Tab-separated table of C-alpha atoms in Angstrom:
chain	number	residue	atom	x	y	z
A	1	UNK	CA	9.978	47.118	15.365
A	2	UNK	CA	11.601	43.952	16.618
A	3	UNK	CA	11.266	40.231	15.789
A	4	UNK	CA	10.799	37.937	18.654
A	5	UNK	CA	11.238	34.283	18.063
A	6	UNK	CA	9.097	31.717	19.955
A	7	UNK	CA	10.998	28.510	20.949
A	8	UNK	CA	10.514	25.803	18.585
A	9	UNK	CA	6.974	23.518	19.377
A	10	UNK	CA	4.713	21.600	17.937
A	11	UNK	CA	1.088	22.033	16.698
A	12	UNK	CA	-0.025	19.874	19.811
A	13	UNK	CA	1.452	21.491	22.591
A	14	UNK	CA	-0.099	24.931	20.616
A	15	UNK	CA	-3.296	23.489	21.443
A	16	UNK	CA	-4.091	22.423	17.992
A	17	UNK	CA	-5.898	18.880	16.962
A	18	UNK	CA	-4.205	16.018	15.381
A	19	UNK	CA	-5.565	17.030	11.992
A	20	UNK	CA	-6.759	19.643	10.035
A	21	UNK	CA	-6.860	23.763	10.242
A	22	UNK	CA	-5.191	25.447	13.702
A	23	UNK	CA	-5.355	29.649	14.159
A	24	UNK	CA	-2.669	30.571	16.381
A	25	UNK	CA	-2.810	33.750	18.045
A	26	UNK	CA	-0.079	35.865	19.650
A	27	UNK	CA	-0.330	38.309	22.167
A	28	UNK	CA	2.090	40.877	23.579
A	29	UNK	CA	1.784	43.590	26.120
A	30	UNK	CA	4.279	46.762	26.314
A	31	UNK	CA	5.228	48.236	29.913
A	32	UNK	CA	2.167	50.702	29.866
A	33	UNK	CA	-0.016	47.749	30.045
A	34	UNK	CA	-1.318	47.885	26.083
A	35	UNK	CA	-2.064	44.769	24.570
A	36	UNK	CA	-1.500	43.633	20.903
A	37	UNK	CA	-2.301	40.481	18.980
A	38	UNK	CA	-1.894	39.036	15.686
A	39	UNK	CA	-3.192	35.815	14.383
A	40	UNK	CA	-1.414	33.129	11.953
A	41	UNK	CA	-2.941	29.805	10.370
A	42	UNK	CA	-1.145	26.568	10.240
A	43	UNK	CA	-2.818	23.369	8.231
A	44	UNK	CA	-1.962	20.263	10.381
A	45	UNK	CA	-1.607	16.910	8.933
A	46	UNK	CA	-1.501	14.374	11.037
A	47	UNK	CA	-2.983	11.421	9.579
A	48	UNK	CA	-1.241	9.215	7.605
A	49	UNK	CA	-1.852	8.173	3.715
A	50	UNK	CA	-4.725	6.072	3.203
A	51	UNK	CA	-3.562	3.304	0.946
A	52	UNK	CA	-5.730	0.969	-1.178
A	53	UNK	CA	-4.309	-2.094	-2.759
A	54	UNK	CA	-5.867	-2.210	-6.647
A	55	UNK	CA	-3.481	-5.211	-7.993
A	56	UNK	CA	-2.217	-8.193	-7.203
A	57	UNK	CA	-5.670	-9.410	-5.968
A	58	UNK	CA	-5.681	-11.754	-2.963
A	59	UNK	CA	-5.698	-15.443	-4.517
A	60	UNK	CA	-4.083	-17.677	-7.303
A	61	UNK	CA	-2.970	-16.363	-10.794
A	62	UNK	CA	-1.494	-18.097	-13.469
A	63	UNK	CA	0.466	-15.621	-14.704
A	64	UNK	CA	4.263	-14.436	-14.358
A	65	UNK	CA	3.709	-11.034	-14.726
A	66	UNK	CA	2.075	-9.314	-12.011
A	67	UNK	CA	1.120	-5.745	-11.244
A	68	UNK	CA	1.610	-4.120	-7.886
A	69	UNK	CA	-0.895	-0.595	-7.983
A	70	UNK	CA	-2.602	1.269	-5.380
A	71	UNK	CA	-4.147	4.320	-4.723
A	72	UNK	CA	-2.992	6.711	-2.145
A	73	UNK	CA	-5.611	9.089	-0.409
A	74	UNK	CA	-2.924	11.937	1.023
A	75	UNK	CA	-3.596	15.923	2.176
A	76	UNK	CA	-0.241	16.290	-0.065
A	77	UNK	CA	0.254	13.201	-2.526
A	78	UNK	CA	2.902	15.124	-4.424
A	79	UNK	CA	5.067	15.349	-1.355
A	80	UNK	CA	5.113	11.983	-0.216
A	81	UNK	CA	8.409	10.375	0.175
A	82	UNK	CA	8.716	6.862	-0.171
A	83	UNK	CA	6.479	4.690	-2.021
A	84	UNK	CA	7.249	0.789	-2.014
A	85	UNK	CA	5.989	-2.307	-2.178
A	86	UNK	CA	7.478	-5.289	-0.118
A	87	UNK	CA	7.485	-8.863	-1.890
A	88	UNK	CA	7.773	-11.265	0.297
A	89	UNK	CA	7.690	-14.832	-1.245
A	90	UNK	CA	7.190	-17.699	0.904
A	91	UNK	CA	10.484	-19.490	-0.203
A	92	UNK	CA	12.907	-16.334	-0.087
A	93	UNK	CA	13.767	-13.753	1.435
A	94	UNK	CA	11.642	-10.301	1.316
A	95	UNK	CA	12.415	-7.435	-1.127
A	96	UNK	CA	11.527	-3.884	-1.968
A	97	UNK	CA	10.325	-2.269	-5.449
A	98	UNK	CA	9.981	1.292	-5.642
A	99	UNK	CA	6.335	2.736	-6.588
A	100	UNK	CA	5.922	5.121	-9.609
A	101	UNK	CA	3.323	7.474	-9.134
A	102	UNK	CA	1.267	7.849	-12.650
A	103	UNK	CA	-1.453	10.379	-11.461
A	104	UNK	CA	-2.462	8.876	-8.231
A	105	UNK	CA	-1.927	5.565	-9.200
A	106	UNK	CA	1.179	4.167	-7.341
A	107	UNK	CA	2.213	1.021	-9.238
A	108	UNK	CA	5.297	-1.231	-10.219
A	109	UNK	CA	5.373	-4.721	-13.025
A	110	UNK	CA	7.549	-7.818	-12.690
A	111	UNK	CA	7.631	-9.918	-15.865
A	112	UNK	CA	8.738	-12.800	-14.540
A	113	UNK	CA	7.649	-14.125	-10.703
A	114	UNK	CA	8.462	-17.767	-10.285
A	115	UNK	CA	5.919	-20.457	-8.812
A	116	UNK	CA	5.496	-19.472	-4.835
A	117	UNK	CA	3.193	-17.924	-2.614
A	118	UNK	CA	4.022	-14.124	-1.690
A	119	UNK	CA	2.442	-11.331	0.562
A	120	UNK	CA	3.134	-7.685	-1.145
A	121	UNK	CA	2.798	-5.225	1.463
A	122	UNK	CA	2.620	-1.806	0.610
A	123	UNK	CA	4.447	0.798	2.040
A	124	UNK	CA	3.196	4.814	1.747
A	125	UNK	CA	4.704	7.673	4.169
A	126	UNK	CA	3.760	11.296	3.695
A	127	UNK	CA	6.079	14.508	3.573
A	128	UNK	CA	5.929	14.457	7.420
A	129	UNK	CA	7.215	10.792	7.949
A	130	UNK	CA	3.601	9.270	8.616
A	131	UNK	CA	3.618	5.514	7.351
A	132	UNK	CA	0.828	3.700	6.595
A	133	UNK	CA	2.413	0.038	6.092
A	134	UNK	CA	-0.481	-1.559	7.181
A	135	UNK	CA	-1.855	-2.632	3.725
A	136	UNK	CA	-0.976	-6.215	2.153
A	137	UNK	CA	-2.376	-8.950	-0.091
A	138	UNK	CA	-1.261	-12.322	-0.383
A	139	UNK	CA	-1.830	-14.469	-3.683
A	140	UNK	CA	-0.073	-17.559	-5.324
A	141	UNK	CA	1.586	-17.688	-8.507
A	142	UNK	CA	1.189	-21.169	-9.768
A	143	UNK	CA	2.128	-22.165	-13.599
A	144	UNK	CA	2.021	-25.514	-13.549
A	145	UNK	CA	-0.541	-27.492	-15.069
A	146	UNK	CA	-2.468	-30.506	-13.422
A	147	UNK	CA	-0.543	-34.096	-14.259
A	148	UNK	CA	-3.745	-36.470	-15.080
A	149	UNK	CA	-3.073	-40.064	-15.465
A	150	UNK	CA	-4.494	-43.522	-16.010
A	151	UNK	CA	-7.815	-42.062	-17.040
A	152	UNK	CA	-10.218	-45.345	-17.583
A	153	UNK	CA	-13.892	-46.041	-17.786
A	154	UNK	CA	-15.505	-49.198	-16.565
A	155	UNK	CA	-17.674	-49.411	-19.719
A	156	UNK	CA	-15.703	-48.705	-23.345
A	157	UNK	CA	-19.087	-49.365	-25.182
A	158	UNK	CA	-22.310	-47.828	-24.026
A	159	UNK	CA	-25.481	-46.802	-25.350
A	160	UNK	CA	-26.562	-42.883	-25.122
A	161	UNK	CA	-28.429	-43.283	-21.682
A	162	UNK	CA	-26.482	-45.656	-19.981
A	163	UNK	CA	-24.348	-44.629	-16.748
A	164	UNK	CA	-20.691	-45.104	-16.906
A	165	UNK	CA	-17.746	-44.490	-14.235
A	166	UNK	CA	-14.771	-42.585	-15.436
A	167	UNK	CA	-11.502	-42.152	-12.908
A	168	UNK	CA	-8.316	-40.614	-13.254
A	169	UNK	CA	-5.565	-39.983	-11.150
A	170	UNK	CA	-4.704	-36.054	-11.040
A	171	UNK	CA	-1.801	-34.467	-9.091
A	172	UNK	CA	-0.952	-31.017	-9.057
């Protein structure tokens, strides 16, 4: 009995797709001309993590607090590797959160996200170092109310059918 190591290769140039279940075989003849074989399977992933954004939704909020979640469609969620979620306000420069994964759910929560329109890009790679960085929503965070001035009517007494004009001035 002896070992024989193959040179190192990958699943491609073994003749194996880009994705899913590969049987590699190995042959080896001895000088009288006898043949053996054994076989081996190898699961190959080559498709990165599908990612889809569940919150912030695309659009204006109100609110300071906002939650970053997706879901993450993976061969091997457990073993992915880096999770994040780049903030990118329009006004500042970019920065990075780290994920938490709560059962599939990726997510991460900042209380308090000043006035300013931002793109959150999220960020997913797999065990093998496939990214998918492709996904990304853009919203606005706006907490200011409305100013509305000099509101005036061009009647001040008026009968329950009769028409009147009302204008303001409103800036926002």
């Amino acid at each position: 009995f002896r070992r024989v190591l193959f040179r190192s290769t990958t699943p491609t140039a073994l003749g194996c797709g880009g994705s899913g279940t590969c049987t590699i075989t190995v042959y080896a003849n001895d000088t009288a001309g006898n043949r053996g074989s054994a076989t081996t399977t190898v699961t190959v992933d080559g498709t990165a993590p599908k990612v889809t954004i569940t919150s912030p939704s695309a659009g204006n909020t109100s609110s300071t607090t906002t939650n970053f979640n997706a879901t993450i469609s993976e061969t091997n969620p457990a073993n992915s590797t880096v999770a994040v979620v780049e903030i990118d306000p329009g006004t500042g420069a970019k920065y990075n959160r780290s994920l938490t994964n709560y059962s599939g759910n990726w997510g991460y929560t900042n209380l308090s996200m000043p006035d300013d329109v931002y793109t959150a890009k999220f960020m997913i790679d797999d065990e093998f170092g496939q990214m998918n960085n492709t996904e990304s929503v853009t919203f606005t965070i706006d907490t200011t109310a409305p100013l509305v001035t000099n509101v005036t009517s061009n009647d001040t007494d008026v009968g329950s059918t009769s028409q009147i004009n009302i204008t303001a001035n409103v800036r926002s």
